[in-house]
Amino acid sequence: MFTRILTSALFAGAAAGLLIALMQYIFVQPVLLHAELYEGGDLVHFGAAPVSAIQDLPGFDPMRDLLSVMFTMLVYCGYALGLVALMSIAQERGAVITPTNGMIWGVAGFVAAHLAPGFSLAPEVPGVAAADVAARQMWFFPTVAAAVAAMWLLAFHRNAMGIAAAVVLLAAPHLIGAPEPDTFAGPVPTELGALFAARALGVGLAAWVILGALCAYFWSSEAEAE
């Protein structure tokens, strides 16, 4: 069983990570590179003459971009390992795992890992004001864990108690409140920050849908091969 989980996760995570790295390179990285021009002082937004929204950005950098691809593949292999493990538990409980409903698993993963924490800790471009990293991590990881539990309850315990518990788990971290900076400051235009948050969440959703479908595909393929 463990070998099957590991094999499915590695194939799914590597394939999804490669596709996601390409999407990040096309849609997310240009926004980051643009923001870094403001962070480093090459461009000035506040109190200066209007700055063109179109800038010459660095092109393909083999070292930076290939390392980014490798890191993305490793991260999504980790995500896939958790997703396939949960799929195996669900299958033992009678659930049918297919690439089609694997996409729904992916949406649930997106909600847990991106949307739930991002509701109060939005994706940030370089140079913006932010609370202490340790404080954000202490809020982020329990929020993700609570969202994972909530998704499981909504999927497999669809009764009044299960739904109520899921709502509490999803809402509690935000009612408690995420860490916030003492002051709001930063050299990056708000338009870039908003674009980055939108792109990060959009690519994140696509990434998890792809990952869910691939995890289900490789998991079911391994079952057929046995």
CSV table of C-alpha atoms in Angstrom, one decimal:
chain,number,residue,atom,x,y,z
A,1,MET,CA,0.0,0.0,0.0
A,2,PHE,CA,2.7,2.5,1.0
A,3,THR,CA,4.7,1.7,-2.2
A,4,ARG,CA,1.5,2.4,-4.3
A,5,ILE,CA,0.9,5.7,-2.5
A,6,LEU,CA,4.5,6.8,-2.9
A,7,THR,CA,4.6,5.8,-6.6
A,8,SER,CA,1.3,7.5,-7.4
A,9,ALA,CA,2.3,10.7,-5.5
A,10,LEU,CA,5.7,11.0,-7.2
A,11,PHE,CA,4.4,10.6,-10.7
A,12,ALA,CA,1.4,12.9,-10.1
A,13,GLY,CA,3.5,15.5,-8.2
A,14,ALA,CA,6.3,15.6,-10.7
A,15,ALA,CA,3.9,15.9,-13.7
A,16,ALA,CA,1.7,18.5,-12.0
A,17,GLY,CA,4.7,20.4,-10.7
A,18,LEU,CA,6.2,20.7,-14.2
A,19,LEU,CA,2.9,22.1,-15.6
A,20,ILE,CA,2.5,24.4,-12.6
A,21,ALA,CA,6.0,25.8,-12.9
A,22,LEU,CA,5.2,26.7,-16.5
A,23,MET,CA,2.1,28.5,-15.4
A,24,GLN,CA,3.9,30.3,-12.7
A,25,TYR,CA,6.7,31.3,-15.2
A,26,ILE,CA,4.1,32.8,-17.6
A,27,PHE,CA,1.6,34.4,-15.2
A,28,VAL,CA,3.1,34.9,-11.7
A,29,GLN,CA,6.8,35.5,-12.2
A,30,PRO,CA,6.5,38.6,-14.3
A,31,VAL,CA,4.5,40.3,-11.6
A,32,LEU,CA,7.1,39.3,-9.0
A,33,LEU,CA,9.9,40.6,-11.1
A,34,HIS,CA,8.0,43.9,-11.7
A,35,ALA,CA,7.4,44.3,-7.9
A,36,GLU,CA,11.1,43.7,-7.3
A,37,LEU,CA,12.0,46.7,-9.3
A,38,TYR,CA,10.0,48.8,-6.8
A,39,GLU,CA,11.4,46.9,-3.8
A,40,GLY,CA,15.0,47.5,-5.0
A,41,GLY,CA,14.4,51.2,-5.7
A,42,ASP,CA,14.8,51.0,-9.5
A,43,LEU,CA,11.3,52.3,-9.8
A,44,VAL,CA,9.5,54.7,-7.4
A,45,HIS,CA,5.7,54.8,-7.2
A,46,PHE,CA,4.7,57.2,-4.4
A,47,GLY,CA,5.4,60.9,-4.6
A,48,ALA,CA,7.0,60.7,-8.0
A,49,ALA,CA,6.1,61.2,-11.6
A,50,PRO,CA,3.8,58.6,-13.1
A,51,VAL,CA,5.7,55.4,-13.9
A,52,SER,CA,4.8,53.3,-16.9
A,53,ALA,CA,3.0,50.0,-16.1
A,54,ILE,CA,5.0,48.4,-18.9
A,55,GLN,CA,8.6,47.6,-17.9
A,56,ASP,CA,11.4,45.6,-19.5
A,57,LEU,CA,11.7,42.6,-17.2
A,58,PRO,CA,14.5,40.1,-17.0
A,59,GLY,CA,14.2,37.2,-19.3
A,60,PHE,CA,14.8,33.5,-18.8
A,61,ASP,CA,17.5,32.9,-16.2
A,62,PRO,CA,18.6,29.2,-16.3
A,63,MET,CA,19.8,29.0,-12.7
A,64,ARG,CA,16.8,30.8,-11.2
A,65,ASP,CA,14.1,29.4,-13.4
A,66,LEU,CA,15.3,25.7,-13.4
A,67,LEU,CA,15.7,25.8,-9.6
A,68,SER,CA,12.2,27.2,-9.4
A,69,VAL,CA,11.0,24.3,-11.6
A,70,MET,CA,12.7,21.7,-9.3
A,71,PHE,CA,11.4,23.3,-6.2
A,72,THR,CA,7.9,23.4,-7.5
A,73,MET,CA,8.0,19.8,-8.5
A,74,LEU,CA,9.3,18.8,-5.0
A,75,VAL,CA,6.5,20.9,-3.3
A,76,TYR,CA,3.8,19.3,-5.4
A,77,CYS,CA,5.2,15.9,-4.8
A,78,GLY,CA,4.7,16.6,-1.1
A,79,TYR,CA,1.1,17.8,-1.7
A,80,ALA,CA,0.5,14.8,-3.9
A,81,LEU,CA,1.7,12.4,-1.1
A,82,GLY,CA,-0.8,13.9,1.3
A,83,LEU,CA,-3.6,13.9,-1.3
A,84,VAL,CA,-3.0,10.3,-2.4
A,85,ALA,CA,-2.8,9.1,1.2
A,86,LEU,CA,-6.2,10.7,1.9
A,87,MET,CA,-7.6,9.1,-1.3
A,88,SER,CA,-6.5,5.7,-0.1
A,89,ILE,CA,-8.3,6.2,3.2
A,90,ALA,CA,-11.4,7.4,1.4
A,91,GLN,CA,-11.3,4.4,-0.9
A,92,GLU,CA,-11.1,2.0,2.1
A,93,ARG,CA,-14.3,3.7,3.3
A,94,GLY,CA,-16.0,2.9,0.0
A,95,ALA,CA,-15.3,6.0,-2.0
A,96,VAL,CA,-14.6,5.6,-5.8
A,97,ILE,CA,-11.5,7.5,-7.0
A,98,THR,CA,-11.5,8.6,-10.6
A,99,PRO,CA,-9.7,11.4,-12.4
A,100,THR,CA,-13.0,13.2,-12.7
A,101,ASN,CA,-13.8,13.3,-9.0
A,102,GLY,CA,-10.1,13.7,-8.4
A,103,MET,CA,-10.5,17.3,-9.7
A,104,ILE,CA,-13.0,17.8,-6.9
A,105,TRP,CA,-10.4,16.5,-4.5
A,106,GLY,CA,-8.1,19.1,-6.0
A,107,VAL,CA,-10.6,21.9,-5.4
A,108,ALA,CA,-10.8,20.8,-1.8
A,109,GLY,CA,-7.0,20.9,-1.6
A,110,PHE,CA,-7.0,24.4,-3.0
A,111,VAL,CA,-9.5,25.6,-0.4
A,112,ALA,CA,-7.5,24.1,2.4
A,113,ALA,CA,-4.0,25.1,1.3
A,114,HIS,CA,-4.6,28.4,-0.5
A,115,LEU,CA,-8.1,29.9,-0.2
A,116,ALA,CA,-8.7,29.4,3.6
A,117,PRO,CA,-5.4,30.9,4.7
A,118,GLY,CA,-5.4,33.4,1.9
A,119,PHE,CA,-8.8,34.8,3.1
A,120,SER,CA,-6.9,36.6,5.9
A,121,LEU,CA,-3.3,36.3,4.8
A,122,ALA,CA,-3.4,37.2,1.1
A,123,PRO,CA,-0.5,36.3,-1.2
A,124,GLU,CA,2.1,39.1,-1.0
A,125,VAL,CA,4.5,40.7,-3.4
A,126,PRO,CA,8.0,41.5,-2.2
A,127,GLY,CA,8.4,44.7,-0.3
A,128,VAL,CA,5.0,45.0,1.3
A,129,ALA,CA,4.4,45.4,5.0
A,130,ALA,CA,3.8,42.1,6.8
A,131,ALA,CA,3.7,40.7,10.3
A,132,ASP,CA,6.4,38.6,11.8
A,133,VAL,CA,7.1,35.4,9.8
A,134,ALA,CA,7.0,33.2,12.9
A,135,ALA,CA,3.6,34.6,13.9
A,136,ARG,CA,2.2,34.1,10.5
A,137,GLN,CA,3.4,30.5,10.4
A,138,MET,CA,1.9,29.8,13.7
A,139,TRP,CA,-1.5,31.0,12.3
A,140,PHE,CA,-1.1,29.6,8.8
A,141,PHE,CA,-0.4,25.9,9.6
A,142,PRO,CA,-3.3,25.4,12.1
A,143,THR,CA,-5.6,27.2,9.6
A,144,VAL,CA,-4.6,24.8,6.8
A,145,ALA,CA,-5.0,21.8,9.2
A,146,ALA,CA,-8.5,23.0,10.3
A,147,ALA,CA,-9.5,23.5,6.6
A,148,VAL,CA,-8.3,20.0,5.7
A,149,ALA,CA,-10.4,18.6,8.5
A,150,ALA,CA,-13.4,20.8,7.4
A,151,MET,CA,-13.1,19.5,3.8
A,152,TRP,CA,-13.1,15.9,5.1
A,153,LEU,CA,-16.1,16.5,7.2
A,154,LEU,CA,-18.0,18.1,4.3
A,155,ALA,CA,-17.1,15.2,2.1
A,156,PHE,CA,-17.7,12.2,4.4
A,157,HIS,CA,-19.8,13.4,7.3
A,158,ARG,CA,-22.6,15.3,5.6
A,159,ASN,CA,-24.9,15.5,8.6
A,160,ALA,CA,-25.9,18.5,10.7
A,161,MET,CA,-23.1,17.9,13.2
A,162,GLY,CA,-20.4,17.4,10.5
A,163,ILE,CA,-21.5,20.5,8.6
A,164,ALA,CA,-21.6,22.6,11.7
A,165,ALA,CA,-18.2,21.4,12.8
A,166,ALA,CA,-16.8,22.2,9.3
A,167,VAL,CA,-18.2,25.7,9.4
A,168,VAL,CA,-16.6,26.3,12.9
A,169,LEU,CA,-13.2,24.9,11.7
A,170,LEU,CA,-13.3,27.2,8.6
A,171,ALA,CA,-14.4,30.3,10.4
A,172,ALA,CA,-12.5,30.1,13.7
A,173,PRO,CA,-9.0,31.1,12.5
A,174,HIS,CA,-10.4,34.2,10.8
A,175,LEU,CA,-12.5,35.1,13.8
A,176,ILE,CA,-9.4,34.8,15.9
A,177,GLY,CA,-7.6,36.9,13.3
A,178,ALA,CA,-4.4,36.5,11.4
A,179,PRO,CA,-1.3,38.5,12.4
A,180,GLU,CA,-1.1,41.9,10.9
A,181,PRO,CA,1.7,44.4,10.5
A,182,ASP,CA,2.0,47.3,12.9
A,183,THR,CA,1.9,49.8,10.1
A,184,PHE,CA,1.0,49.6,6.4
A,185,ALA,CA,3.8,50.6,4.1
A,186,GLY,CA,5.6,49.5,1.1
A,187,PRO,CA,7.0,50.8,-2.2
A,188,VAL,CA,5.0,48.5,-4.5
A,189,PRO,CA,1.8,49.8,-6.2
A,190,THR,CA,-1.4,48.3,-4.9
A,191,GLU,CA,-2.3,47.4,-8.5
A,192,LEU,CA,0.6,45.0,-8.6
A,193,GLY,CA,-0.2,43.6,-5.2
A,194,ALA,CA,-3.8,42.9,-6.3
A,195,LEU,CA,-2.7,41.4,-9.6
A,196,PHE,CA,-0.2,39.1,-7.8
A,197,ALA,CA,-2.9,37.9,-5.3
A,198,ALA,CA,-5.3,37.2,-8.2
A,199,ARG,CA,-2.7,35.4,-10.3
A,200,ALA,CA,-1.4,33.4,-7.3
A,201,LEU,CA,-4.9,32.2,-6.3
A,202,GLY,CA,-5.9,31.5,-9.9
A,203,VAL,CA,-2.8,29.5,-10.7
A,204,GLY,CA,-3.2,27.8,-7.3
A,205,LEU,CA,-6.7,26.7,-8.2
A,206,ALA,CA,-5.6,25.4,-11.6
A,207,ALA,CA,-2.6,23.6,-10.0
A,208,TRP,CA,-4.7,21.8,-7.5
A,209,VAL,CA,-7.3,20.7,-10.0
A,210,ILE,CA,-4.5,19.3,-12.2
A,211,LEU,CA,-2.9,17.7,-9.2
A,212,GLY,CA,-6.1,16.1,-8.0
A,213,ALA,CA,-6.9,14.6,-11.4
A,214,LEU,CA,-3.3,13.3,-11.8
A,215,CYS,CA,-3.3,11.8,-8.3
A,216,ALA,CA,-6.6,10.0,-9.0
A,217,TYR,CA,-5.4,8.8,-12.4
A,218,PHE,CA,-2.1,7.3,-11.1
A,219,TRP,CA,-3.8,5.9,-8.0
A,220,SER,CA,-6.5,4.1,-10.1
A,221,SER,CA,-3.9,3.1,-12.7
A,222,GLU,CA,-1.8,1.5,-10.0
A,223,ALA,CA,-4.8,-0.4,-8.7
A,224,GLU,CA,-5.6,-1.8,-12.2
A,225,ALA,CA,-2.0,-2.9,-12.6
A,226,GLU,CA,-2.1,-4.9,-9.4
